[in-house]
Tab-separated table of C-alpha atoms in Angstrom:
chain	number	residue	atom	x	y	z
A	1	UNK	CA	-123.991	136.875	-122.303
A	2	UNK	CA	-125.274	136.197	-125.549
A	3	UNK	CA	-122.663	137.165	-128.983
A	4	UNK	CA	-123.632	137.479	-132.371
A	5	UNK	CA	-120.572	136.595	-134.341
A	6	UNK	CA	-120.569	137.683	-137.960
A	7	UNK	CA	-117.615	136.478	-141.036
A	8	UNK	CA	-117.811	139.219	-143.813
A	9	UNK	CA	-118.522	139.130	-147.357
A	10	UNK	CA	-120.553	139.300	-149.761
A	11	UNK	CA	-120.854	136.266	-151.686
A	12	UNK	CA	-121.235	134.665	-148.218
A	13	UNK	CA	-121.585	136.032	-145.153
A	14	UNK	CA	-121.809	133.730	-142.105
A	15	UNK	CA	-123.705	134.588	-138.393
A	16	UNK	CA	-123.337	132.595	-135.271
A	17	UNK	CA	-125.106	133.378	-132.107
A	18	UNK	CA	-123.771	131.777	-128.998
A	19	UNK	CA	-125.077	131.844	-125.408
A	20	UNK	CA	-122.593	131.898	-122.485
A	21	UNK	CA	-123.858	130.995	-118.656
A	22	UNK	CA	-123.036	128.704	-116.059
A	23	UNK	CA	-119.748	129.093	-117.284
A	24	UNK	CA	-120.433	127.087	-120.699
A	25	UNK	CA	-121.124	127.958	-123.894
A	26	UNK	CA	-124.231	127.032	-126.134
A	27	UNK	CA	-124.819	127.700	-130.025
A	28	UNK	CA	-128.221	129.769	-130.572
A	29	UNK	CA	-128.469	129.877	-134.057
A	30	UNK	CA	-125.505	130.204	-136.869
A	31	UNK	CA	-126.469	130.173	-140.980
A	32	UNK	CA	-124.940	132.037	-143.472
A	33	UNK	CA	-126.285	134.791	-146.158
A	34	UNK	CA	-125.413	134.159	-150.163
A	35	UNK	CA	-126.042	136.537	-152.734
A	36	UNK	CA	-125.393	136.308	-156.474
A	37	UNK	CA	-122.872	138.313	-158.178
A	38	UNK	CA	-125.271	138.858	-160.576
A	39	UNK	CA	-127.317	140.929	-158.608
A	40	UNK	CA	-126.769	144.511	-157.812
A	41	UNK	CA	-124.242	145.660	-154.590
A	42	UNK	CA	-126.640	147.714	-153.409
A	43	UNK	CA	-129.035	144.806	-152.875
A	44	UNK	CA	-126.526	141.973	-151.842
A	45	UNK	CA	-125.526	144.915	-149.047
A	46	UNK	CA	-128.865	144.954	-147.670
A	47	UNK	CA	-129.747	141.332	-147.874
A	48	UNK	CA	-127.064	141.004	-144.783
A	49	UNK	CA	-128.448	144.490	-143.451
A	50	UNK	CA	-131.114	143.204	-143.153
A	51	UNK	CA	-130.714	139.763	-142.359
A	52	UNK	CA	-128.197	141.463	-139.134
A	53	UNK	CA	-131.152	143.696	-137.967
A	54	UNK	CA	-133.290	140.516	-138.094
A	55	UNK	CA	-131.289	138.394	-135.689
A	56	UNK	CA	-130.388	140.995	-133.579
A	57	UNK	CA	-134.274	141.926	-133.186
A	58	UNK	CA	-135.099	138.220	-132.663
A	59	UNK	CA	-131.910	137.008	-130.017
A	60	UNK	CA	-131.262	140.341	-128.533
A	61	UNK	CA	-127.049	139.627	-128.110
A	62	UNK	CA	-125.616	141.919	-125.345
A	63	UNK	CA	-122.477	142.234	-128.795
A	64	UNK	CA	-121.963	141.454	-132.114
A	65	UNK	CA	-118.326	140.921	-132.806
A	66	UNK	CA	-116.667	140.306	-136.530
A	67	UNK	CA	-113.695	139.125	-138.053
A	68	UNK	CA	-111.719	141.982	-138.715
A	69	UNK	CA	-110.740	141.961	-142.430
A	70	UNK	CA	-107.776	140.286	-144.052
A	71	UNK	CA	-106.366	142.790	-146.982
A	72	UNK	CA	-104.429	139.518	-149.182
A	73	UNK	CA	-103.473	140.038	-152.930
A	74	UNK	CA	-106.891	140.938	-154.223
A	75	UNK	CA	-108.096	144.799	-153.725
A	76	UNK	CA	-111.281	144.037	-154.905
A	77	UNK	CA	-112.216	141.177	-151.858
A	78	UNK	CA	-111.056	143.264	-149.839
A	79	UNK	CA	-113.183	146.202	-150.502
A	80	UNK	CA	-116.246	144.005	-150.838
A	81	UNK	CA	-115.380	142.551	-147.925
A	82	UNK	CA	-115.471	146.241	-146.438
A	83	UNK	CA	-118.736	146.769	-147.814
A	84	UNK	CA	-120.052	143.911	-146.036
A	85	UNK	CA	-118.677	144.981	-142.806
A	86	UNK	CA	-120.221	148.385	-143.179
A	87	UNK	CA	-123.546	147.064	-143.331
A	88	UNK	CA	-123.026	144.939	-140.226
A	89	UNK	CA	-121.770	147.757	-138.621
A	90	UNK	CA	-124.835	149.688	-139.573
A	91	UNK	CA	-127.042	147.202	-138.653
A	92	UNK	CA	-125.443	146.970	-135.383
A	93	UNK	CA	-125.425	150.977	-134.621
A	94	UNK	CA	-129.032	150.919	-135.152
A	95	UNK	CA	-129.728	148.957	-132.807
A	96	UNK	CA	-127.717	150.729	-129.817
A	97	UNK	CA	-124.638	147.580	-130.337
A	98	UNK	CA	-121.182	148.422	-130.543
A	99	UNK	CA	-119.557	146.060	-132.417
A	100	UNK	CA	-115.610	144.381	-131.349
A	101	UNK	CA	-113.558	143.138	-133.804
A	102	UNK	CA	-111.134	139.929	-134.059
A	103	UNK	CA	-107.914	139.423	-135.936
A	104	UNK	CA	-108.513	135.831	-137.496
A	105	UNK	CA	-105.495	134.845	-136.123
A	106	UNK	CA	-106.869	135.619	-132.766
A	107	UNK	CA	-109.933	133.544	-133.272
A	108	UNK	CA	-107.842	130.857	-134.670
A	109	UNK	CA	-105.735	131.066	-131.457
A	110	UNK	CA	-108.360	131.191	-128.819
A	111	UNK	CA	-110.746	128.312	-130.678
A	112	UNK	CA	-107.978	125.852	-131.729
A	113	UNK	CA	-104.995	126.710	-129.610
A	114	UNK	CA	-103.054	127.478	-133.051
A	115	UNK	CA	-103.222	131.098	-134.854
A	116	UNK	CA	-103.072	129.283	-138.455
A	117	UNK	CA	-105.545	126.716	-137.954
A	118	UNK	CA	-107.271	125.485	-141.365
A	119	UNK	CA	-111.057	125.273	-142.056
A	120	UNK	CA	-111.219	121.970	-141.129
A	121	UNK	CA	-109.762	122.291	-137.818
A	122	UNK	CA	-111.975	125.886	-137.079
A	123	UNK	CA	-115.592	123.352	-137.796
A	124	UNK	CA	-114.029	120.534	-135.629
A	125	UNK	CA	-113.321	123.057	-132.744
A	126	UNK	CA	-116.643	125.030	-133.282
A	127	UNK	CA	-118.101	121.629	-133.163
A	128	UNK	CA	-116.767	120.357	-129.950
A	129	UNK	CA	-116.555	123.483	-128.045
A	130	UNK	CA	-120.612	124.262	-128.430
A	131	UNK	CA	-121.180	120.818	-128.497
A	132	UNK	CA	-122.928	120.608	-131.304
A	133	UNK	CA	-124.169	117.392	-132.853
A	134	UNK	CA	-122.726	117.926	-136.152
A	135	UNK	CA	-119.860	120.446	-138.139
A	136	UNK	CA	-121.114	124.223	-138.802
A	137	UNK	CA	-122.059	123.966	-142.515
A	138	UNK	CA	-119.584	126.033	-144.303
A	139	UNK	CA	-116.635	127.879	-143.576
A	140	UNK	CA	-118.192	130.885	-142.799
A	141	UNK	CA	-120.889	129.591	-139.785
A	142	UNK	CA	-117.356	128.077	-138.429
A	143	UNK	CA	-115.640	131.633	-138.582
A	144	UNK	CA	-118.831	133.492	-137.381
A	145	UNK	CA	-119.838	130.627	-134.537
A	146	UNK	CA	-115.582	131.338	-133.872
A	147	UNK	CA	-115.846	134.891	-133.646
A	148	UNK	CA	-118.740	134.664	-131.285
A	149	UNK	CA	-116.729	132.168	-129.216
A	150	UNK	CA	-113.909	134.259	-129.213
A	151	UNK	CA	-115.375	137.593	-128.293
A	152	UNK	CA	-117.693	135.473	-125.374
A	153	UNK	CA	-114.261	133.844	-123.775
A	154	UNK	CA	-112.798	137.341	-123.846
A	155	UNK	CA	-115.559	139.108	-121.992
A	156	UNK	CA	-115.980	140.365	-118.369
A	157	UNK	CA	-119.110	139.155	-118.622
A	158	UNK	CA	-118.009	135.525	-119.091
A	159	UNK	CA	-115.424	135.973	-116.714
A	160	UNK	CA	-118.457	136.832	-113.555
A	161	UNK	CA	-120.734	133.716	-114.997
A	162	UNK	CA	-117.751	131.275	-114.118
């Protein structure tokens, strides 16, 4: 089974695409999108439209799964946020995916063992669970490559490759 995890936003919105068979789990490809507030929403939307469509044309993941949104003190993140996640979702449709969603706290449980894990602990984890010969980048290749993880260990299909 192959997941394409996505982290939301707009300013930054991080992929991950991991690859689960023989009962392990291998990164595919992970980055992350930036756009410039100085450019218009309409355009920063379809940058990660686009950039969505893109991967899933390229890897061809049985799912995409996301982070589902966390609504803190500002209104405005959280609709931008929103706006990013409607584009994935989009993105996704188009392509025939349906697309699960995560509580971070979930992600945070399943990758770490601890539902308030920090950044540092999420790259660390994301490192040593893929295997991967250094840290994600940022943040938001941790959360995505996370997501993905989650959303793979969660899955009947996992569940038949062990």
């Amino acid at each position: 089974m192959k997941v394409l995890g996505i982290d939301p936003g707009t300013a930054a919105c991080g992929y991950g695409i991991v690859h689960g068979s023989d009962g392990r789990l291998r990164a595919v490809a992970s980055g992350c999108w930036r756009t410039s507030a100085r450019e218009r929403l309409d355009a920063r939307l379809l940058t990660i439209f686009e950039g969505v469509r893109e991967l899933i044309a390229a890897h061809e993941p049985d799912a995409v799964a996301l982070e589902e949104s966390y609504v803190g003190a500002d209104a405005r993140i959280a609709l931008s946020v929103g706006q990013a996640r409607g584009a994935v979702l989009v993105a996704a449709a188009g392509a025939g995916l349906a697309c699960a969603e995560h509580a971070p706290a979930r992600v945070k449980q399943t990758v770490c063992g601890y539902g308030r894990a920090d950044k540092a602990q999420m790259q660390r984890m994301v490192k040593m669970i893929l295997g991967l010969p250094n840290e994600p980048e940022n943040s938001h290749v941790a959360d995505a490559l996370g997501v993905a993880i989650c959303h793979a260990l969660g899955s009947p299909l996992v569940e038949a490759l062990r």
